[in-house]
Coordinates of C-alpha atoms in Angstrom, one line a residue:
Chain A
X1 CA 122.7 90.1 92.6
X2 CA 118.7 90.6 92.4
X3 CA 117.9 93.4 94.8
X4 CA 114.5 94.4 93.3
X5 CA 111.9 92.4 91.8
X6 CA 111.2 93.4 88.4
X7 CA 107.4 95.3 87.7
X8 CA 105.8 92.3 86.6
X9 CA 106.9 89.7 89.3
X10 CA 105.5 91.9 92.0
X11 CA 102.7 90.2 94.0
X12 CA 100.3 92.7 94.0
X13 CA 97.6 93.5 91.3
X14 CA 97.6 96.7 91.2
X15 CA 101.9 96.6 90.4
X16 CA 100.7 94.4 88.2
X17 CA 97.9 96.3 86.6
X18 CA 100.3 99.3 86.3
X19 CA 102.8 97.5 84.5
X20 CA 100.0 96.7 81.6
X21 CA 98.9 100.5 81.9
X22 CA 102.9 101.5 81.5
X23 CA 103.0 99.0 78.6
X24 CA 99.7 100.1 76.5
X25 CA 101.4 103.9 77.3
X26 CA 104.7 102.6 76.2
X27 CA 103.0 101.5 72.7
X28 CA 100.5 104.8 72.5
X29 CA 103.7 106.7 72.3
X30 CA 105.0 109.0 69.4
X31 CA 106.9 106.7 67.5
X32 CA 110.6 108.4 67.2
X33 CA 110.2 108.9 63.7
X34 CA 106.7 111.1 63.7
X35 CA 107.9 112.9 66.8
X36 CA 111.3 114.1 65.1
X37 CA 109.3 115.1 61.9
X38 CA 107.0 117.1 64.4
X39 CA 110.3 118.5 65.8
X40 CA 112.1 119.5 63.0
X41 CA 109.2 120.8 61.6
X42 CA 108.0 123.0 64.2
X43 CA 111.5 124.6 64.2
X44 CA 111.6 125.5 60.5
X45 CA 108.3 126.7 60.7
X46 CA 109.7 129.1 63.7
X47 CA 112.7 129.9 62.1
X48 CA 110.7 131.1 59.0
X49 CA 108.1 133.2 60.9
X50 CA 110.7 135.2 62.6
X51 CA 112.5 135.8 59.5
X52 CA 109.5 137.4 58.1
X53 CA 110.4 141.1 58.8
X54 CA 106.8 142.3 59.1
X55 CA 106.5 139.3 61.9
X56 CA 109.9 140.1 63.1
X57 CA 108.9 143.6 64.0
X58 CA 106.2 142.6 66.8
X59 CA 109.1 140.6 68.6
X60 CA 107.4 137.1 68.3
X61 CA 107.8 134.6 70.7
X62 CA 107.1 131.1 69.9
X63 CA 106.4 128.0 72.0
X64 CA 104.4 124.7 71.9
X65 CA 101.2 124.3 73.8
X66 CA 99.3 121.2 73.9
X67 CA 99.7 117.6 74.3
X68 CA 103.4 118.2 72.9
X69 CA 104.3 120.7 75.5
X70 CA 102.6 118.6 78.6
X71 CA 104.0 115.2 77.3
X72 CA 100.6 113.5 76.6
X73 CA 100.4 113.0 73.1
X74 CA 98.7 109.7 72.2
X75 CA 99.8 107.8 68.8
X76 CA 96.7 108.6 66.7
X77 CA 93.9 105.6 66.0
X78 CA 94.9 103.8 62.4
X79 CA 94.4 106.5 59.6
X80 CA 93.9 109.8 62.2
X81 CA 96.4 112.5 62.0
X82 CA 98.3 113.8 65.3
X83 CA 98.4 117.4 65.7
X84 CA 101.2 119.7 66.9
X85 CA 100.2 123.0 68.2
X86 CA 102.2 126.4 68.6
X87 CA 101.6 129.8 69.8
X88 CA 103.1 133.0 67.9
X89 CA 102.9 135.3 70.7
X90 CA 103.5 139.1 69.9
X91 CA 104.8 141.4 72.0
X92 CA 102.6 144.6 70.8
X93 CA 99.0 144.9 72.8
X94 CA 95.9 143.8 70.8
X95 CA 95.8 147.5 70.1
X96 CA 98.5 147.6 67.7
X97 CA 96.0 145.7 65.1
X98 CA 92.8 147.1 63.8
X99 CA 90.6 143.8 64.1
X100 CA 91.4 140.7 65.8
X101 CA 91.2 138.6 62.6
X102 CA 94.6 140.6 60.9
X103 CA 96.3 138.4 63.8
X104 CA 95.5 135.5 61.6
X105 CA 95.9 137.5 58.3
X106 CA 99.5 138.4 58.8
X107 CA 100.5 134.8 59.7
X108 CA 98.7 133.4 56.7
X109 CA 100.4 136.1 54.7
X110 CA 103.6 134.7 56.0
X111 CA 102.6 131.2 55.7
X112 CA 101.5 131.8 51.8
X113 CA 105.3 133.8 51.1
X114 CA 106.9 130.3 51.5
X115 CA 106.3 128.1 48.6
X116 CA 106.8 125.2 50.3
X117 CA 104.0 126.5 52.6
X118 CA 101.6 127.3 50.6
X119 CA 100.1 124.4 49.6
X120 CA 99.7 123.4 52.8
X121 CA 98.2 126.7 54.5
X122 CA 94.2 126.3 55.7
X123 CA 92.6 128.8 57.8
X124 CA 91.3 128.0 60.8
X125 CA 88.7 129.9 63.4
X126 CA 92.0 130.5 65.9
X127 CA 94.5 129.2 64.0
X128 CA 96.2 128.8 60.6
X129 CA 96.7 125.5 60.0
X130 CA 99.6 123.7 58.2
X131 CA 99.0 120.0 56.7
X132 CA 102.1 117.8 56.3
X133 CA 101.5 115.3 53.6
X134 CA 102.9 112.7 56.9
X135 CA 99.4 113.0 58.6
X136 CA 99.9 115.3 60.7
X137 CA 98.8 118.9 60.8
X138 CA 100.7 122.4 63.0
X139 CA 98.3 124.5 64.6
X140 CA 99.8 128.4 64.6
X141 CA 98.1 130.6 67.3
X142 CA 98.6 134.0 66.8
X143 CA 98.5 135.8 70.1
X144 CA 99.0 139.1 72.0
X145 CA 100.1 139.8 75.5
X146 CA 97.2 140.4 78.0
X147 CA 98.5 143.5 79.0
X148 CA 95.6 144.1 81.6
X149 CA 96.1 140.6 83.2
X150 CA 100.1 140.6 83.1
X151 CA 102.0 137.6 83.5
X152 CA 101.9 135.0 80.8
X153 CA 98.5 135.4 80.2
X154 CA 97.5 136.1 76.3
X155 CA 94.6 136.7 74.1
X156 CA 94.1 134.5 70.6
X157 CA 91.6 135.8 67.8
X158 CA 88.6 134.3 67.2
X159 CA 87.6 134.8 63.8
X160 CA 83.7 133.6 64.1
X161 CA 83.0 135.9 67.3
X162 CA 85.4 138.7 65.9
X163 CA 86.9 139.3 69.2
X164 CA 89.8 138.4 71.4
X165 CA 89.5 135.6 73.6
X166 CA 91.3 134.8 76.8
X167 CA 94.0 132.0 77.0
X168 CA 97.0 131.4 79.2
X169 CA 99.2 128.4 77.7
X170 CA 102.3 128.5 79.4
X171 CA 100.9 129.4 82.9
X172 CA 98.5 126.0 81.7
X173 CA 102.2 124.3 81.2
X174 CA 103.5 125.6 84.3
X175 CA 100.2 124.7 86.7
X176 CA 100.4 121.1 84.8
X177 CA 103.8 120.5 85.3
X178 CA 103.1 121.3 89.1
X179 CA 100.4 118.7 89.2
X180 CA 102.3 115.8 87.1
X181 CA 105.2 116.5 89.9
X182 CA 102.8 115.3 92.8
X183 CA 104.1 112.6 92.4
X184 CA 107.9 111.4 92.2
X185 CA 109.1 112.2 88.6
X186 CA 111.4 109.4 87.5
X187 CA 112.8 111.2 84.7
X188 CA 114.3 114.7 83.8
X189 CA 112.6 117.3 82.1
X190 CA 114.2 119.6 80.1
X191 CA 112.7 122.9 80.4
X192 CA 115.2 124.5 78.0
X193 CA 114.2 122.8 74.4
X194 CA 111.3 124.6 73.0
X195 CA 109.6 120.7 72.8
X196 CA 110.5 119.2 75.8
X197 CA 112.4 116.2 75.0
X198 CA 111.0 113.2 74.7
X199 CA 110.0 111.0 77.8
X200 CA 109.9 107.3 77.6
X201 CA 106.6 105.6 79.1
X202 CA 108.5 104.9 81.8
X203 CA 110.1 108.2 82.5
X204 CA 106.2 109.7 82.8
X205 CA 104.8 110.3 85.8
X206 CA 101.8 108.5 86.0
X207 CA 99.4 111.9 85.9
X208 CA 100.6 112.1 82.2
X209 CA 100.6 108.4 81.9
X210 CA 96.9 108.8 83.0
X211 CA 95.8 111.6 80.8
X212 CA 97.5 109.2 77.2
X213 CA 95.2 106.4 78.6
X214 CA 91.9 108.6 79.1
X215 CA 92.6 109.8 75.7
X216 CA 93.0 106.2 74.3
X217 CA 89.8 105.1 76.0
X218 CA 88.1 108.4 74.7
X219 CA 89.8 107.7 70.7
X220 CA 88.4 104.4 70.8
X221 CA 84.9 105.6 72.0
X222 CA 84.6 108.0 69.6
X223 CA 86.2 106.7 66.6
X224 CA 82.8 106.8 64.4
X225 CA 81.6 110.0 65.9
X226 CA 85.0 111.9 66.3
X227 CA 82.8 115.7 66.2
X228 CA 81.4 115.0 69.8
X229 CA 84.3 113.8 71.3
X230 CA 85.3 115.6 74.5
X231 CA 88.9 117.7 73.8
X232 CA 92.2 116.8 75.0
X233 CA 92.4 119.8 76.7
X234 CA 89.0 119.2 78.8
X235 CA 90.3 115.7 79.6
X236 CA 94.2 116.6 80.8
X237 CA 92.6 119.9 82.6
X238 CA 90.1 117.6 84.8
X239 CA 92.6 114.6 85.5
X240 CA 95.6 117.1 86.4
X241 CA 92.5 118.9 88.9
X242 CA 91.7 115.5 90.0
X243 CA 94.9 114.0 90.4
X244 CA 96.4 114.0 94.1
X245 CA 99.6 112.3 93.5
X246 CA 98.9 108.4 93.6
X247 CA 101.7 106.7 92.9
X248 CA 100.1 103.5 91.2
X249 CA 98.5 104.8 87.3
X250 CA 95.9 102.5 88.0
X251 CA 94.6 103.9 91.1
X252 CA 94.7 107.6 90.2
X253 CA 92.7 106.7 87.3
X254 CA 90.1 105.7 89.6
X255 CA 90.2 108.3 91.6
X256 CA 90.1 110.6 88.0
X257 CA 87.3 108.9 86.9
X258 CA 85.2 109.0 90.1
X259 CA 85.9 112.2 91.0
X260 CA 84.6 113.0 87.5
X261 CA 81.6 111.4 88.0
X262 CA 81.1 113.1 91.5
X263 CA 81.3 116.3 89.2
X264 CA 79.0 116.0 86.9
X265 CA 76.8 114.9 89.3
X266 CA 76.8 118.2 90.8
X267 CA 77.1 120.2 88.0
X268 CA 73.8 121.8 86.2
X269 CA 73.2 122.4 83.5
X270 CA 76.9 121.3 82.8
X271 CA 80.3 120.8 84.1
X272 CA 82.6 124.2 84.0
X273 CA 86.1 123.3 82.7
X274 CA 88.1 126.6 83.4
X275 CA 91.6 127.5 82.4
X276 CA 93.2 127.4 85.7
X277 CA 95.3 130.0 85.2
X278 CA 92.9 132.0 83.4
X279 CA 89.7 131.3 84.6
X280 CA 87.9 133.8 81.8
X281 CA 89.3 130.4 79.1
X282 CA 86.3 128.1 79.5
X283 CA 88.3 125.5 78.3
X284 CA 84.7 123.5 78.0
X285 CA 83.0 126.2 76.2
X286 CA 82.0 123.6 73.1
X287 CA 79.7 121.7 75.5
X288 CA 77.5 125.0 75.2
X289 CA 76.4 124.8 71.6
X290 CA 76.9 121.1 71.4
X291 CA 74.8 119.6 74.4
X292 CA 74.1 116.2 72.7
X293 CA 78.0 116.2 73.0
X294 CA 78.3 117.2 76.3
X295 CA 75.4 114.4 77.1
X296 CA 77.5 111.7 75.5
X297 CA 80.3 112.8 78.0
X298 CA 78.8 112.2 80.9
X299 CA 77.6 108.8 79.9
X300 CA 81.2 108.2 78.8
X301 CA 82.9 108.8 81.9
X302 CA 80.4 106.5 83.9
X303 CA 80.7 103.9 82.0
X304 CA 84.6 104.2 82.0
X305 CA 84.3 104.1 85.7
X306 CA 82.5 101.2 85.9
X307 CA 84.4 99.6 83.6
X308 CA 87.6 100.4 85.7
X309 CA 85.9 99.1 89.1
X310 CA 85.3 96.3 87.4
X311 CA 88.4 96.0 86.1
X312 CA 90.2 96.5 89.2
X313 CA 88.3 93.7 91.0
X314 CA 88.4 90.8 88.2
X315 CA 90.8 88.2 88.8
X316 CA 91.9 86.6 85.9
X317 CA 94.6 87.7 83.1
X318 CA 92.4 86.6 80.5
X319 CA 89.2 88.4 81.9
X320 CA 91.3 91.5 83.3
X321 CA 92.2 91.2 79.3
X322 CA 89.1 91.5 77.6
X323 CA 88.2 94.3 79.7
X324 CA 92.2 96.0 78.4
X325 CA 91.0 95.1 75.2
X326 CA 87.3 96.7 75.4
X327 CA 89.2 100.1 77.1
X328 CA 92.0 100.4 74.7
X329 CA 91.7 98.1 72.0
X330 CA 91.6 94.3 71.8
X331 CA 94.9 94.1 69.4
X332 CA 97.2 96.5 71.5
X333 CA 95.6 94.6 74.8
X334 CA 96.7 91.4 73.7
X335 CA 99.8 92.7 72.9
X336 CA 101.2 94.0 75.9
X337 CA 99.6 91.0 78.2
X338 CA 101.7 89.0 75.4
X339 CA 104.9 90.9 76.1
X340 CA 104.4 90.9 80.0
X341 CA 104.1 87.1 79.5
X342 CA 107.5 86.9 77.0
X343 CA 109.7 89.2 79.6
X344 CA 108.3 86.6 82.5
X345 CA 109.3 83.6 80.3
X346 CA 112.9 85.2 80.0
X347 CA 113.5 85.4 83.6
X348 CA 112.7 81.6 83.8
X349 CA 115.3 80.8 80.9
X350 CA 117.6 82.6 83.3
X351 CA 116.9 79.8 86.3
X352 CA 115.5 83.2 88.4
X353 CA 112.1 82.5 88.9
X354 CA 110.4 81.1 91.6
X355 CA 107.0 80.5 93.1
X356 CA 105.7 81.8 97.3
X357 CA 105.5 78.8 98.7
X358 CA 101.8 79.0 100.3
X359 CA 100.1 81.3 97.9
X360 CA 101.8 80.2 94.2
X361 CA 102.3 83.1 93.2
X362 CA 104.8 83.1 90.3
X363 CA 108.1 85.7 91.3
X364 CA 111.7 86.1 91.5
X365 CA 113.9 84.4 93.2
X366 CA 114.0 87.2 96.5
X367 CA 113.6 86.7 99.8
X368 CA 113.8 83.1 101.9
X369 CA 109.7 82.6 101.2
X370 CA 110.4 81.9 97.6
X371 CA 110.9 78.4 95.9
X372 CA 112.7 78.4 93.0
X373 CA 111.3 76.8 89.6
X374 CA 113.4 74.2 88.3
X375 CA 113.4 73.7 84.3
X376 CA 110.9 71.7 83.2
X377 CA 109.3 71.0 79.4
X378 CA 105.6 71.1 79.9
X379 CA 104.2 68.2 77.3
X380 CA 101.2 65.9 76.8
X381 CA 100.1 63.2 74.7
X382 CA 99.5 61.9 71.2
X383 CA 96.2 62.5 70.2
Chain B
X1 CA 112.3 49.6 83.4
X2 CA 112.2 46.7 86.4
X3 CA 116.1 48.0 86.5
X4 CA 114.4 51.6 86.6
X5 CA 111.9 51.0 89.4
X6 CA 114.7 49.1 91.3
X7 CA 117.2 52.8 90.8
X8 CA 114.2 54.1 92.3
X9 CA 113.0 52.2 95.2
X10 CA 116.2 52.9 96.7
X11 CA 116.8 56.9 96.6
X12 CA 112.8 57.4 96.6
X13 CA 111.2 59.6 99.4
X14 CA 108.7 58.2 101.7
X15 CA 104.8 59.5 101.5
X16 CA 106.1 61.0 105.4
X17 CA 108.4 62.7 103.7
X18 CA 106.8 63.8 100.7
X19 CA 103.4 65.0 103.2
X20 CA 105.8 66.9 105.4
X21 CA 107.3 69.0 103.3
X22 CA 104.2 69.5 101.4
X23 CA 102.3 70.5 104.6
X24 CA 105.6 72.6 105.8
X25 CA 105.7 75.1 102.3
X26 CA 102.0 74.9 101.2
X27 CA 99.6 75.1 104.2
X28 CA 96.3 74.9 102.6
X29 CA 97.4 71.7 100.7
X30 CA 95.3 68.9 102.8
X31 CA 96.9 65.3 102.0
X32 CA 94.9 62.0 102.2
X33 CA 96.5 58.8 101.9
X34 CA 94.1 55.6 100.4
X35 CA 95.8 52.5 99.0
X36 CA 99.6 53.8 99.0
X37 CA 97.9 57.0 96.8
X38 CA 98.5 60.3 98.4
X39 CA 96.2 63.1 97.6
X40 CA 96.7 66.9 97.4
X41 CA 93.8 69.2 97.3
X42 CA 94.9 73.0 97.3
X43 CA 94.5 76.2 96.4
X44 CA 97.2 78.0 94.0
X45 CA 96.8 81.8 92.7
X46 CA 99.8 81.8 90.4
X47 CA 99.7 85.6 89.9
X48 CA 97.8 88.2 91.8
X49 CA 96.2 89.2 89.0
X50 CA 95.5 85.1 87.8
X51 CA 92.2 83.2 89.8
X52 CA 92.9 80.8 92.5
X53 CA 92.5 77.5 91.1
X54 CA 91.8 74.3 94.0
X55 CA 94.0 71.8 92.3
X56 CA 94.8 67.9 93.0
X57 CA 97.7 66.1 92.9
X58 CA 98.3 62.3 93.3
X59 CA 101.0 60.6 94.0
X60 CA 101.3 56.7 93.9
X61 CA 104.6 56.0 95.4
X62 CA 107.5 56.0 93.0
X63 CA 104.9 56.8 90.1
X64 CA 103.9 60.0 88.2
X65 CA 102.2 62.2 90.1
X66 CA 98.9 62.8 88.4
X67 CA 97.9 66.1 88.6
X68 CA 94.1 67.9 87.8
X69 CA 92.8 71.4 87.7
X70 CA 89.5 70.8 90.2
X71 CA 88.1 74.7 90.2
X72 CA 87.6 76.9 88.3
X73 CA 86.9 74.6 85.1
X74 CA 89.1 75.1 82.3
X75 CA 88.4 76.4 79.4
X76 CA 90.0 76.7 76.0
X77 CA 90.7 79.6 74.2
X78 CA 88.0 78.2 71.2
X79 CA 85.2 75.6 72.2
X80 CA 86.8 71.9 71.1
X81 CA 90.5 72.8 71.4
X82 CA 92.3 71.0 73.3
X83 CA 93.8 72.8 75.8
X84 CA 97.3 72.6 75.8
X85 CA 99.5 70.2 77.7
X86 CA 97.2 68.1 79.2
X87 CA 96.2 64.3 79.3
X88 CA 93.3 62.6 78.0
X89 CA 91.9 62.3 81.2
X90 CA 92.1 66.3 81.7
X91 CA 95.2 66.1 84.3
X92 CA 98.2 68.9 83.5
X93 CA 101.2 67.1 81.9
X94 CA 104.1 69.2 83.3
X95 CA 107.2 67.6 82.5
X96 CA 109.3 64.9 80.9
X97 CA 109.8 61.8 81.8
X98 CA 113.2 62.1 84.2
X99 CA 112.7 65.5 84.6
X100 CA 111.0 64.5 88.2
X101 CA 112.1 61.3 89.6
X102 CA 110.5 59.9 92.8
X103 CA 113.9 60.7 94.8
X104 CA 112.3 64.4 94.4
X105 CA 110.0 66.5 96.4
X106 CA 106.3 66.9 94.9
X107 CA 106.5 70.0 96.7
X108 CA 109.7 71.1 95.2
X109 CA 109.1 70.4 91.7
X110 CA 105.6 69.8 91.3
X111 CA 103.8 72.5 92.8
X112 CA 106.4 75.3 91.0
X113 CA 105.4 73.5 87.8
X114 CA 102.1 73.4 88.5
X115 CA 101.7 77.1 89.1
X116 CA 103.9 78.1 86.6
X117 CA 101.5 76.2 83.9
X118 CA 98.2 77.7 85.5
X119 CA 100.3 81.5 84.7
X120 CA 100.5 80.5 81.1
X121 CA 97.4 78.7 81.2
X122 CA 96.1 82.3 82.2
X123 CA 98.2 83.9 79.3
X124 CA 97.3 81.6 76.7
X125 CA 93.4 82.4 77.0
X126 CA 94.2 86.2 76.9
X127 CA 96.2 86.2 74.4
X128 CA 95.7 82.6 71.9
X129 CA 99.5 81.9 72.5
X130 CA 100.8 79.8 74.2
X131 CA 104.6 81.3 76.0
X132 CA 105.8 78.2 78.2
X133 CA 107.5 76.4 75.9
X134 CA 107.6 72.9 76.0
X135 CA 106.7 70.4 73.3
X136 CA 103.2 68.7 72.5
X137 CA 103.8 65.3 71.3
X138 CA 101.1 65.8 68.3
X139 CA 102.9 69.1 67.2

């Protein structure tokens, strides 16, 4: 017995929209193979850090932060690598080390013990970096509490300005888990695993389903100028802040994109993104030394909200098409507008579709209003 | 075929029928009758996220019903290609012979086809494929 009509037999655009969106997100995803290599990796790389006595001593803690932790990792652009991040976080006060930089010494040191490791070991401003031959790379914060701000605020080293700086990733976690739950979560989300287990498209809510297509769009944008590209970070922190719990992905993408646009507008000289749970993180602090950068940016998001006005107004599959494929990329556009097409086509091989009488509008079979489709063979005629 | 047309002229609906229920399920379908022809001009959207096209159907009684896209024009996906399942004379082919017999509602049948091509219509300019099925006689 049909009770529901599936996604894409609904009869309004924007269900029908949405189930594109859910599809492009559905294809951005982590393929399982990359994410378990990310996985397994990450917990070696744990496991050999606090095995390292001299490590062991300051009572490390360590957790992911980033687009792994919030669930809005993006399957990179053909030839990119995707990156995992982690934080080492001490329990000693910044005080137990002589210069902020012998954070990043002692994990390098650690790092450079392993064989295995050491090969792949590059030092970073905040970070040591490790670079799997599988194109991706691990990003190890060290970190120490913040003992004057408490909580789960933390300070990283920054090796250029030779001081600590201010971050807060878990409270980040926390706040963005908050927002993403505005809205009904249709999965479970397992708090326990150090990476949260992996969420199917359709298990997202559609903040995070948001934030992979903002970061598509901004991939794509970018893809010949990658070093003024406007950070993940920047982009999940604004469309979390901007989110207010839409249920439809593509409507709370316009509201993302015009309520960034209403804050450039009033920003001067430039838009402030803050940790919100540590507002001394200026998550947006690049924009300061790169203003060309943060130029492009604003541009950017105009354009993208005129695109998705647009966008939401066309009627059309093949025009609301070309403007999937100028957004997100014309093969993976096609492809999903393809597959919508297929799963319709198997609901007619199973006698259950059926058109509104009055309006046409292809369905299922629900409701007394619909006419069903009897099997035909559309032909023509010898040339 | 004189056998055919006889089967026919016996279980066939009249253009009173065929108008009613036409009028009854699709209300902006206007019928006109001239010389035992009835004419459908209507609007279809076959998905709320397709155009509405105006299309026309005609129906000579107990013959094929002839069927044209009027608005928006219709394009293929390249310039010069046919576009698929259709006639000559630009109508829609949408069946087989016997698959509609004129003992069978135009409303019933015709219209559901009709909208169900303009859907892959749609699809097959987005995407270059074409995912209704059906068989083109040159192919």
């Amino acid at each position: 017995m049909a009770t529901a009509v599936a996604p894409f037999l609904t009869e309004t655009f924007e269900d029908l929209l949405d189930d594109l969106l859910m599809r492009v997100c559905a294809e951005l995803q982590l393929d399982d193979t990359r994410y378990k290599l990310a996985e397994t990796s990450y917990r070696s790389v744990g496991k050999w850090l606090e095995a390292q006595n001299f490590i062991a001593l300051l009572r490390p803690t360590i957790y992911p932060q980033g687009s792994m932790r919030l669930g809005t990792t993006v399957k990179p652009l053909m030839g990119d690598e995707y990156d995992l991040d982690f934080v080492c976080e001490f329990a000693q006060p910044t005080t137990y080390f002589a210069h902020p930089t012998e954070a990043l010494d002692l994990i390098e040191y650690a790092l450079r013990s392993n064989a295995m490791y050491d090969p792949m070991v590059e030092r970073k401003n905040r970070c040591i970096r490790l670079n799997y031959k599988e194109k991706f790379h691990m990003d190890i914060l060290p970190a120490c509490k913040d003992v004057q701000k408490g909580d789960t605020c933390i300070v990283v080293p920054d090796e250029k300005l030779e001081h600590w700086t201010a971050s807060n990733p878990r409270g980040y976690a926390s706040w963005f888990d908050h927002r993403a739950s505005l809205t009904e979560v249709r999965g479970a989300f397992d708090k326990a695993e150090p990476i949260p287990s992996r969420e199917t498209a359709q298990q997202k809510p559609p903040l995070k389903l948001c934030i992979q297509l903002l970061k598509r769009e901004r991939d794509l944008r970018y893809k010949n100028r990658p070093a003024i590209a406007p950070i993940s970070i920047v982009l999940t922190t604004l469309a979390a802040q901007l989110y207010r719990g839409q249920r439809s992905i593509a409507l709370a993408l316009r509201d993302i994109l015009s309520g960034g646009c209403e804050l450039v507008r009033s920003s001067h000289p430039r838009l402030v993104v803050l940790n919100p749970k540590n507002l001394d993180e200026d998550l947006s602090e690049c924009w300061d030394t790169k203003p060309g950068a943060y130029r492009e940016f604003v541009a950017g998001i105009r354009e993208f909200n005129a695109q998705w006005i647009a966008l939401l107004q066309t009627r059309g599959i093949y025009k609301a098409t070309r403007l999937l494929e100028r957004l997100f990329g014309e093969e993976l556009a096609r492809r999903v507008v393809e597959k919508q097409t297929q799963d319709i086509e198997a609901v007619r091989s199973r006698n259950e579709l059926g058109i509104k009488k009055s309006s046409g509008i292809v369905t299922g079979l629900i409701g007394g209003s619909v006419a069903p489709i009897r099997p035909n063979t559309f032909y023509g005629e010898k040339e | 075929m004189a056998r055919k047309n006889e089967k026919f002229k016996t279980a066939s609906l009249t253009f009173a029928q065929q108008i009613g229920r036409m009028s009854r399920f699709y209300r902006t379908f206007r019928a006109t009758i001239r010389r035992n022809v009835v004419s459908w001009v209507g609007e279809l959207q076959p998905s709320a996220m397709a155009d509405t096209y105006t299309v026309k159907i005609e129906y000579a009684l107990r013959k094929r019903p002839k069927v044209w896209v009027l608005q928006p024009r219709l394009y293929p996906q390249i310039p010069g290609e046919k576009i698929k399942h259709t006639f000559s004379d630009g109508s829609v082919c949408l069946h087989l012979p016997g698959e509609w017999t004129p003992t069978m509602y135009v409303a019933d049948l015709i219209v559901p086809w009709l909208a169900l091509w303009l859907f892959h219509y749609e699809a097959w300019r987005a995407t270059g494929k074409w995912h209704g099925g059906g068989h083109e006689p040159n192919e």
